[in-house]
Amino acid sequence: MINNSFGQILAGSNGFQIVLSIFFLILCLYPVIGALFWFFGSLSYRFLKKGKKELNFINLLPKEQPMITIMVPAHNEEIMIEETVEYLATMLNYSNYEILVINDGSTDQTLSILRKMQEKHNKLRVINVLKNQGKAHGFNIATYFAKGEYILSNDADTIPERDALMKYMNYFINEEDINTAAVTANMDVQNRTTILGKSQTVEFSSIVGVIKRSQTSINDSMYSYSGANTMYKKQFLTDVGGFRQDRSTEDISIAWDHLMFGVTPRFAPDILFHMNVPESLPQLYKQRKRWAQGGTEVWFTNFLKFIMHPIKYRYVLSMFLDTTLSIIWSFFFFISTVIFILLMIYFLLIGNYERICHGLAMSFIFVTFELIAGTFQLLSALILDSKGEKFRYFIFAPLYMLLFWIVNPLTIVTTFIPALKTYFGKNDHYGAWVSPARKSLKKG
């Protein structure tokens, strides 16, 4: 009996070691697996699930057009607000819409510019929030005053294509679209004057599109809407209680709220909008920190729901696993990197050059596999997006992979505690927001 018990302990120990080894192998290969997953998912979307709406859309007559409210959040947007509102008021191929700008406690000339523009454009209405309390707060107020059945969130530095509203409505008007909660469009980087801007063209215009294609093709899920340009069915906004004001990112949280509620998000690669991106590393890091914290907050928010009811929420399984692995891998990446550097220093000090060469060779092998998988993902992204017209930006792919693959896990690690504090209601800094540095489109 003693021998049998001892054998069971050994077997259990070996089993645990095997499971642990497999887990660490998955962590090591996670970037490779993830890149290949998005690559094959995008191909699945392209060849198996490409909808007829992308091939042709119908032009609705003015009397057939549902009412749309374009909501524009604005905090100290004097540089961009006039250009954006002027475009929205005069250049869109749609009749039945209004523009509702939320002036969120601006201290510059934003409000006075908007007041003058109201005299010129009947479609423009302005809500003046005296104290800056954030986009989610402003959106919730504006939703109450919105006349439209559908709401388009449009950032102050964002320009949708002229047919955007008409194309959006083609994703809502048919019987099979009754459960569609929101449709998010395809991002196009507008300020490509710097190397950082060009490298983000690869990411926003292609990589993000590939991920959204993959998520949509697998189980009609979506990790995040685009906060810069997404159209919502107003009914489904109110059904989930509006935008969460106690979270860092309203676009990520509302996407997950819709998924957990059981309604369907859509990605529309044929609808383009043009946006500004950060052109300096500090601005980029600040942006990614907010995104990372918002994603982790959403993970905390829905963790117990998913664990307790995995069958009910089976449609978010792939996203839940990906988010969980992303968080774990981010910590694993930096901890293992620190250990690796310390070991290399130690072997150098004791003169064990063989171990140094072995460690560098293994690292090179892993990085090579990651680069190959990433290259497949980038190639598929650039070819699928906008019929390959952005393929010329492939030269900036190495910068994307080296820079952004380090920045993204770093932001997850550094915002994990703040996200946890927010989840437990201990963080009071999620309300007010600061607009990033803007650049006039007319002035280049």
Coordinates of C-alpha atoms in Angstrom, one line a residue:
M1 CA 0.0 0.0 0.0
I2 CA 2.9 2.3 0.9
N3 CA 4.5 1.6 -2.5
N4 CA 1.3 2.3 -4.3
S5 CA 0.8 5.6 -2.5
F6 CA 4.4 6.6 -3.2
G7 CA 3.9 5.7 -6.9
Q8 CA 0.8 7.8 -7.1
I9 CA 2.6 10.8 -5.6
L10 CA 5.4 10.4 -8.2
A11 CA 2.9 10.0 -11.0
G12 CA 1.1 13.1 -9.7
S13 CA 4.3 15.0 -9.5
N14 CA 5.3 14.0 -13.0
G15 CA 1.9 15.0 -14.3
F16 CA 2.1 18.4 -12.7
Q17 CA 5.6 18.9 -14.2
I18 CA 4.3 17.9 -17.6
V19 CA 1.3 20.4 -17.3
L20 CA 3.7 23.1 -16.0
S21 CA 6.1 22.4 -18.9
I22 CA 3.3 22.7 -21.4
F23 CA 2.1 25.9 -19.8
F24 CA 5.5 27.5 -20.0
L25 CA 5.9 26.3 -23.6
I26 CA 2.6 28.0 -24.5
L27 CA 3.8 31.2 -22.8
C28 CA 7.0 31.1 -24.8
L29 CA 5.3 30.5 -28.0
Y30 CA 2.3 32.7 -27.3
P31 CA 3.3 35.5 -29.7
V32 CA 3.9 33.0 -32.5
I33 CA 0.6 31.2 -31.8
G34 CA -1.3 34.5 -31.6
A35 CA 0.2 35.8 -34.9
L36 CA -0.6 32.6 -36.7
F37 CA -4.1 32.5 -35.1
W38 CA -4.9 36.0 -36.4
F39 CA -3.4 35.1 -39.8
F40 CA -5.6 32.1 -40.4
G41 CA -8.6 33.9 -38.8
S42 CA -8.3 36.8 -41.3
L43 CA -8.1 34.3 -44.2
S44 CA -11.2 32.6 -42.8
Y45 CA -13.0 36.0 -42.8
R46 CA -11.8 36.7 -46.3
F47 CA -12.7 33.5 -48.0
L48 CA -15.5 32.0 -45.8
K49 CA -17.4 34.9 -44.2
K50 CA -17.1 37.9 -46.4
G51 CA -20.5 39.6 -46.3
K52 CA -22.5 40.9 -49.2
K53 CA -22.5 44.3 -47.6
E54 CA -18.9 44.7 -48.4
L55 CA -19.5 43.9 -52.0
N56 CA -22.3 46.4 -52.6
F57 CA -24.5 48.6 -50.5
I58 CA -27.8 50.2 -51.3
N59 CA -28.3 54.0 -51.3
L60 CA -31.3 54.8 -49.1
L61 CA -33.6 57.6 -50.3
P62 CA -33.9 60.5 -47.8
K63 CA -37.4 59.4 -46.7
E64 CA -36.0 55.9 -46.0
Q65 CA -33.0 57.0 -44.0
P66 CA -33.1 56.3 -40.3
M67 CA -32.1 59.3 -38.1
I68 CA -28.5 59.3 -37.0
T69 CA -26.9 61.4 -34.3
I70 CA -23.1 62.0 -34.7
M71 CA -21.7 62.5 -31.2
V72 CA -18.4 64.4 -31.0
P73 CA -16.7 64.6 -27.6
A74 CA -14.6 67.7 -27.3
H75 CA -12.2 68.9 -24.6
N76 CA -9.9 71.7 -25.6
E77 CA -10.2 71.0 -29.3
E78 CA -9.8 74.5 -30.7
I79 CA -7.3 73.3 -33.3
M80 CA -9.4 70.6 -34.8
I81 CA -13.1 71.2 -33.9
E82 CA -14.0 73.6 -36.7
E83 CA -12.5 71.5 -39.5
T84 CA -14.1 68.3 -38.2
V85 CA -17.6 69.8 -37.7
E86 CA -17.5 71.6 -41.0
Y87 CA -16.7 68.4 -42.8
L88 CA -19.4 66.4 -40.9
A89 CA -22.0 69.1 -41.7
T90 CA -21.3 69.5 -45.4
M91 CA -19.5 66.5 -46.9
L92 CA -21.4 63.4 -45.9
N93 CA -23.7 61.7 -48.4
Y94 CA -26.6 61.3 -46.1
S95 CA -29.5 63.6 -45.3
N96 CA -31.2 62.5 -42.0
Y97 CA -28.6 63.2 -39.3
E98 CA -27.6 65.7 -36.7
I99 CA -24.3 66.6 -35.1
L100 CA -24.2 66.7 -31.3
V101 CA -21.0 68.0 -29.8
I102 CA -20.3 67.5 -26.1
N103 CA -18.0 70.4 -24.9
D104 CA -16.5 68.7 -21.9
G105 CA -15.3 71.5 -19.7
S106 CA -13.0 73.1 -22.3
T107 CA -10.9 75.9 -21.1
D108 CA -9.8 77.1 -24.6
Q109 CA -11.9 78.6 -27.4
T110 CA -13.7 75.3 -28.3
L111 CA -17.1 76.5 -27.0
S112 CA -17.0 79.9 -28.7
I113 CA -16.0 78.3 -32.0
L114 CA -19.0 75.9 -31.7
R115 CA -21.4 78.7 -30.9
K116 CA -20.4 80.6 -34.1
M117 CA -20.7 77.4 -36.1
Q118 CA -24.3 76.8 -34.8
E119 CA -25.3 80.0 -36.6
K120 CA -24.1 78.5 -39.8
H121 CA -25.2 74.9 -39.5
N122 CA -28.7 73.9 -38.4
K123 CA -27.6 70.3 -38.0
L124 CA -25.3 71.2 -35.1
R125 CA -26.3 71.1 -31.5
V126 CA -24.0 71.7 -28.5
I127 CA -24.1 70.3 -25.0
N128 CA -21.9 72.3 -22.6
V129 CA -20.7 70.3 -19.7
L130 CA -19.2 72.7 -17.1
K131 CA -16.8 70.3 -15.5
N132 CA -14.5 67.9 -17.4
Q133 CA -15.7 64.4 -16.5
G134 CA -14.6 62.3 -19.4
K135 CA -15.9 60.8 -22.7
A136 CA -18.2 58.2 -21.1
H137 CA -19.9 60.7 -19.0
G138 CA -20.4 63.1 -21.9
F139 CA -21.7 60.3 -24.2
N140 CA -24.2 59.2 -21.6
I141 CA -25.6 62.7 -21.3
A142 CA -25.7 63.1 -25.1
T143 CA -27.4 59.8 -25.6
Y144 CA -30.3 61.1 -23.5
F145 CA -30.6 64.2 -25.8
A146 CA -29.9 62.4 -29.1
K147 CA -32.7 62.4 -31.6
G148 CA -31.2 59.5 -33.7
E149 CA -32.1 55.8 -33.5
Y150 CA -28.4 55.2 -34.2
I151 CA -25.5 57.0 -32.7
L152 CA -22.1 57.5 -34.3
S153 CA -19.2 58.2 -32.0
N154 CA -16.7 60.4 -33.8
D155 CA -13.6 61.9 -32.2
A156 CA -12.8 65.5 -32.8
D157 CA -9.7 64.6 -34.9
T158 CA -11.6 61.9 -37.0
I159 CA -12.9 62.2 -40.5
P160 CA -15.1 59.4 -41.9
E161 CA -15.4 58.8 -45.6
R162 CA -18.2 60.6 -47.4
D163 CA -20.3 57.4 -47.8
A164 CA -19.7 56.3 -44.2
L165 CA -23.2 56.9 -42.8
M166 CA -24.9 55.2 -45.8
K167 CA -22.6 52.2 -45.5
Y168 CA -23.1 52.0 -41.8
M169 CA -26.8 51.8 -42.2
N170 CA -26.5 48.8 -44.5
Y171 CA -25.2 46.8 -41.6
F172 CA -28.4 47.5 -39.6
I173 CA -31.4 47.7 -41.9
N174 CA -32.0 44.0 -42.9
E175 CA -33.8 41.4 -40.9
E176 CA -30.7 39.4 -40.1
D177 CA -29.2 42.5 -38.5
I178 CA -31.8 42.7 -35.8
N179 CA -29.3 41.6 -33.1
T180 CA -26.4 43.9 -34.3
A181 CA -25.5 46.2 -31.5
A182 CA -22.7 48.2 -33.1
V183 CA -20.6 48.4 -36.2
T184 CA -17.0 49.6 -36.0
A185 CA -15.1 50.9 -39.1
N186 CA -11.7 50.5 -40.5
M187 CA -9.0 53.0 -39.3
D188 CA -6.7 54.8 -41.6
V189 CA -3.8 56.8 -40.2
Q190 CA -3.8 60.4 -41.5
N191 CA -0.6 61.9 -40.2
R192 CA 2.1 59.8 -41.8
T193 CA 4.8 62.5 -41.7
T194 CA 7.0 60.7 -39.1
I195 CA 8.5 57.2 -39.0
L196 CA 6.3 56.5 -35.9
G197 CA 3.2 57.6 -37.8
K198 CA 4.1 55.4 -40.8
S199 CA 4.7 52.4 -38.5
Q200 CA 1.3 52.9 -36.9
T201 CA -0.2 52.8 -40.4
V202 CA 0.9 49.1 -40.4
E203 CA -0.7 48.6 -37.1
F204 CA -3.9 50.5 -37.3
S205 CA -4.8 50.1 -40.9
S206 CA -3.8 46.5 -41.1
I207 CA -3.0 44.6 -37.9
V208 CA -6.0 45.9 -36.0
G209 CA -8.2 45.1 -39.0
V210 CA -6.8 41.6 -39.2
I211 CA -7.6 41.0 -35.5
K212 CA -11.1 42.3 -35.9
R213 CA -11.6 40.2 -39.0
S214 CA -10.4 37.1 -37.1
Q215 CA -12.6 37.8 -34.1
T216 CA -15.6 38.4 -36.3
S217 CA -15.0 35.3 -38.4
I218 CA -14.6 32.9 -35.4
N219 CA -17.7 33.7 -33.3
D220 CA -19.0 37.2 -34.0
S221 CA -17.0 38.6 -31.1
M222 CA -14.9 41.7 -30.8
Y223 CA -12.4 42.7 -28.1
S224 CA -12.9 46.4 -28.6
Y225 CA -14.8 48.9 -30.8
S226 CA -13.0 51.8 -32.2
G227 CA -13.6 54.8 -29.9
A228 CA -12.8 57.1 -32.8
N229 CA -15.6 55.9 -35.1
T230 CA -18.3 53.4 -34.3
M231 CA -22.0 53.4 -34.9
Y232 CA -24.3 52.1 -32.1
K233 CA -27.9 51.1 -32.1
K234 CA -29.2 53.4 -29.4
Q235 CA -31.5 50.7 -28.0
F236 CA -28.6 48.4 -27.2
L237 CA -26.6 51.3 -25.6
T238 CA -29.4 51.9 -23.1
D239 CA -30.1 48.1 -22.6
V240 CA -26.6 47.7 -21.1
G241 CA -26.8 50.9 -19.0
G242 CA -24.8 53.1 -21.4
F243 CA -21.1 53.6 -21.3
R244 CA -19.2 52.8 -18.1
Q245 CA -18.0 56.0 -16.4
D246 CA -15.8 54.1 -14.0
R247 CA -13.5 52.6 -16.6
S248 CA -10.5 53.9 -18.5
T249 CA -11.7 53.0 -21.9
E250 CA -15.3 53.4 -22.9
D251 CA -14.9 51.6 -26.2
I252 CA -13.4 48.4 -24.7
S253 CA -15.9 48.2 -21.9
I254 CA -19.0 48.8 -24.0
A255 CA -17.8 46.1 -26.5
W256 CA -17.6 43.5 -23.7
D257 CA -20.8 44.7 -22.1
H258 CA -22.5 44.0 -25.4
L259 CA -20.9 40.6 -25.8
M260 CA -21.9 39.6 -22.2
F261 CA -25.4 40.9 -22.9
G262 CA -25.7 38.6 -25.9
V263 CA -25.9 41.1 -28.8
T264 CA -23.6 41.1 -31.9
P265 CA -20.8 43.4 -32.9
R266 CA -19.7 43.9 -36.5
F267 CA -16.5 45.0 -38.2
A268 CA -16.9 46.9 -41.5
P269 CA -13.6 46.9 -43.3
D270 CA -15.2 48.7 -46.3
I271 CA -16.0 51.8 -44.1
L272 CA -12.9 54.0 -43.7
F273 CA -12.3 56.8 -41.3
H274 CA -9.1 58.9 -41.0
M275 CA -7.6 59.7 -37.7
N276 CA -4.5 61.3 -36.1
V277 CA -2.1 59.1 -34.1
P278 CA 0.6 59.9 -31.6
E279 CA 3.8 61.2 -33.2
S280 CA 6.1 60.9 -30.2
L281 CA 7.1 58.0 -28.0
P282 CA 5.7 59.7 -24.7
Q283 CA 2.3 60.3 -26.4
L284 CA 2.3 56.8 -27.8
Y285 CA 3.2 55.2 -24.4
K286 CA 0.5 57.3 -22.6
Q287 CA -2.1 56.2 -25.2
R288 CA -1.2 52.5 -24.8
K289 CA -1.2 52.7 -21.0
R290 CA -4.8 53.8 -21.1
W291 CA -5.7 51.0 -23.6
A292 CA -3.9 48.4 -21.5
Q293 CA -5.5 49.5 -18.3
G294 CA -8.9 49.5 -19.9
G295 CA -8.4 46.0 -21.2
T296 CA -7.3 44.7 -17.8
E297 CA -10.2 46.4 -16.1
V298 CA -12.6 44.7 -18.5
W299 CA -10.9 41.3 -17.8
F300 CA -11.4 41.8 -14.0
T301 CA -15.0 42.9 -14.5
N302 CA -16.0 39.8 -16.5
F303 CA -13.7 37.2 -15.0
L304 CA -16.1 35.7 -12.4
K305 CA -19.0 35.9 -14.8
F306 CA -17.2 33.8 -17.3
I307 CA -15.8 31.3 -14.8
M308 CA -19.2 30.8 -13.1
H309 CA -21.2 30.5 -16.4
P310 CA -18.7 29.3 -19.1
I311 CA -21.5 27.7 -21.2
K312 CA -23.6 30.9 -21.2
Y313 CA -20.7 33.0 -22.2
R314 CA -19.1 30.5 -24.5
Y315 CA -19.0 33.0 -27.4
V316 CA -16.4 35.0 -25.6
L317 CA -14.2 32.0 -24.8
S318 CA -11.5 32.8 -27.5
M319 CA -11.3 36.5 -26.4
F320 CA -11.2 35.5 -22.7
L321 CA -8.4 33.1 -23.3
D322 CA -6.5 35.6 -25.4
T323 CA -6.8 38.4 -22.9
T324 CA -5.8 36.0 -20.0
L325 CA -2.8 34.8 -21.9
S326 CA -1.8 38.3 -22.9
I327 CA -1.8 39.5 -19.2
I328 CA 0.1 36.4 -18.0
W329 CA 2.6 36.5 -20.9
S330 CA 3.3 40.2 -20.3
F331 CA 4.5 39.4 -16.8
F332 CA 6.3 36.3 -18.0
F333 CA 8.1 38.3 -20.7
F334 CA 9.6 40.9 -18.4
I335 CA 10.4 38.5 -15.6
S336 CA 12.1 36.0 -17.9
T337 CA 13.9 38.9 -19.6
V338 CA 15.3 40.1 -16.3
I339 CA 16.4 36.6 -15.3
F340 CA 18.0 36.1 -18.8
I341 CA 20.0 39.3 -18.5
L342 CA 21.2 38.5 -15.0
L343 CA 22.2 35.0 -16.1
M344 CA 24.1 36.3 -19.0
I345 CA 25.9 38.8 -16.7
Y346 CA 26.7 36.0 -14.3
F347 CA 28.1 33.6 -17.0
L348 CA 30.2 36.5 -18.3
L349 CA 31.7 37.2 -14.9
I350 CA 32.6 33.5 -14.3
G351 CA 33.8 33.1 -17.9
N352 CA 31.3 30.5 -19.0
Y353 CA 31.1 31.7 -22.6
E354 CA 29.6 28.4 -23.8
R355 CA 26.4 29.1 -21.8
I356 CA 26.3 32.6 -23.1
C357 CA 26.5 31.4 -26.7
H358 CA 23.8 28.8 -26.0
G359 CA 21.5 31.4 -24.4
L360 CA 21.9 33.8 -27.2
A361 CA 21.3 31.1 -29.8
M362 CA 18.1 29.9 -28.1
S363 CA 16.9 33.5 -27.9
F364 CA 17.7 34.0 -31.5
I365 CA 15.6 31.0 -32.5
F366 CA 12.6 32.1 -30.5
V367 CA 12.8 35.7 -31.9
T368 CA 13.2 34.3 -35.4
F369 CA 10.0 32.2 -35.1
E370 CA 8.2 35.2 -33.7
L371 CA 9.3 37.4 -36.5
I372 CA 8.3 34.9 -39.1
A373 CA 4.9 34.5 -37.6
G374 CA 4.5 38.2 -37.3
T375 CA 5.6 38.7 -40.9
F376 CA 2.8 36.4 -42.0
Q377 CA 0.3 38.4 -40.0
L378 CA 1.6 41.7 -41.4
L379 CA 1.6 40.5 -44.9
S380 CA -1.9 39.2 -44.7
A381 CA -3.0 42.5 -43.1
L382 CA -1.4 44.7 -45.7
I383 CA -2.7 42.6 -48.6
L384 CA -6.3 42.3 -47.3
D385 CA -6.7 45.9 -46.1
S386 CA -7.7 48.5 -48.7
K387 CA -6.9 46.0 -51.5
G388 CA -3.2 46.1 -50.8
E389 CA -2.7 49.8 -51.4
K390 CA -0.8 50.1 -48.1
F391 CA 1.7 47.4 -49.0
R392 CA 4.4 50.0 -49.5
Y393 CA 4.4 50.5 -45.7
F394 CA 5.7 46.9 -45.2
I395 CA 9.2 48.4 -44.9
F396 CA 8.2 49.8 -41.5
A397 CA 7.1 46.4 -40.3
P398 CA 10.3 45.6 -38.3
L399 CA 9.9 48.9 -36.4
Y400 CA 6.3 47.9 -35.5
M401 CA 7.3 44.4 -34.4
L402 CA 10.3 45.5 -32.3
L403 CA 8.8 48.6 -30.7
F404 CA 5.1 47.8 -30.3
W405 CA 5.6 44.2 -29.1
I406 CA 7.7 45.6 -26.3
V407 CA 5.5 48.6 -25.5
N408 CA 2.3 46.7 -25.3
P409 CA 3.3 44.1 -22.6
L410 CA 5.1 46.9 -20.7
T411 CA 1.9 48.9 -20.5
I412 CA 0.0 45.8 -19.3
V413 CA 2.5 45.2 -16.5
T414 CA 2.7 48.9 -15.4
T415 CA -1.1 49.4 -15.4
F416 CA -2.1 46.1 -13.7
I417 CA -2.3 47.5 -10.2
P418 CA -4.1 50.7 -11.2
A419 CA -6.6 48.5 -13.1
L420 CA -7.1 46.4 -10.0
K421 CA -7.7 49.5 -7.9
T422 CA -10.2 50.8 -10.4
Y423 CA -12.0 47.5 -10.3
F424 CA -12.4 47.7 -6.6
G425 CA -13.4 51.3 -6.8
K426 CA -10.2 52.7 -5.3
N427 CA -9.2 54.8 -8.3
D428 CA -10.7 58.3 -8.6
H429 CA -8.8 59.4 -11.7
Y430 CA -10.8 57.8 -14.5
G431 CA -13.2 60.6 -15.1
A432 CA -11.5 63.7 -16.4
W433 CA -9.5 63.4 -19.6
V434 CA -6.9 65.4 -21.6
S435 CA -7.0 65.5 -25.3
P436 CA -3.8 64.5 -27.0
A437 CA -1.7 67.0 -29.0
R438 CA -3.7 67.8 -32.2
K439 CA -2.4 68.8 -35.6
S440 CA -4.5 70.7 -38.1
L441 CA -5.3 68.7 -41.2
K442 CA -5.3 71.7 -43.5
K443 CA -1.9 72.8 -42.3
G444 CA -0.4 69.3 -42.8

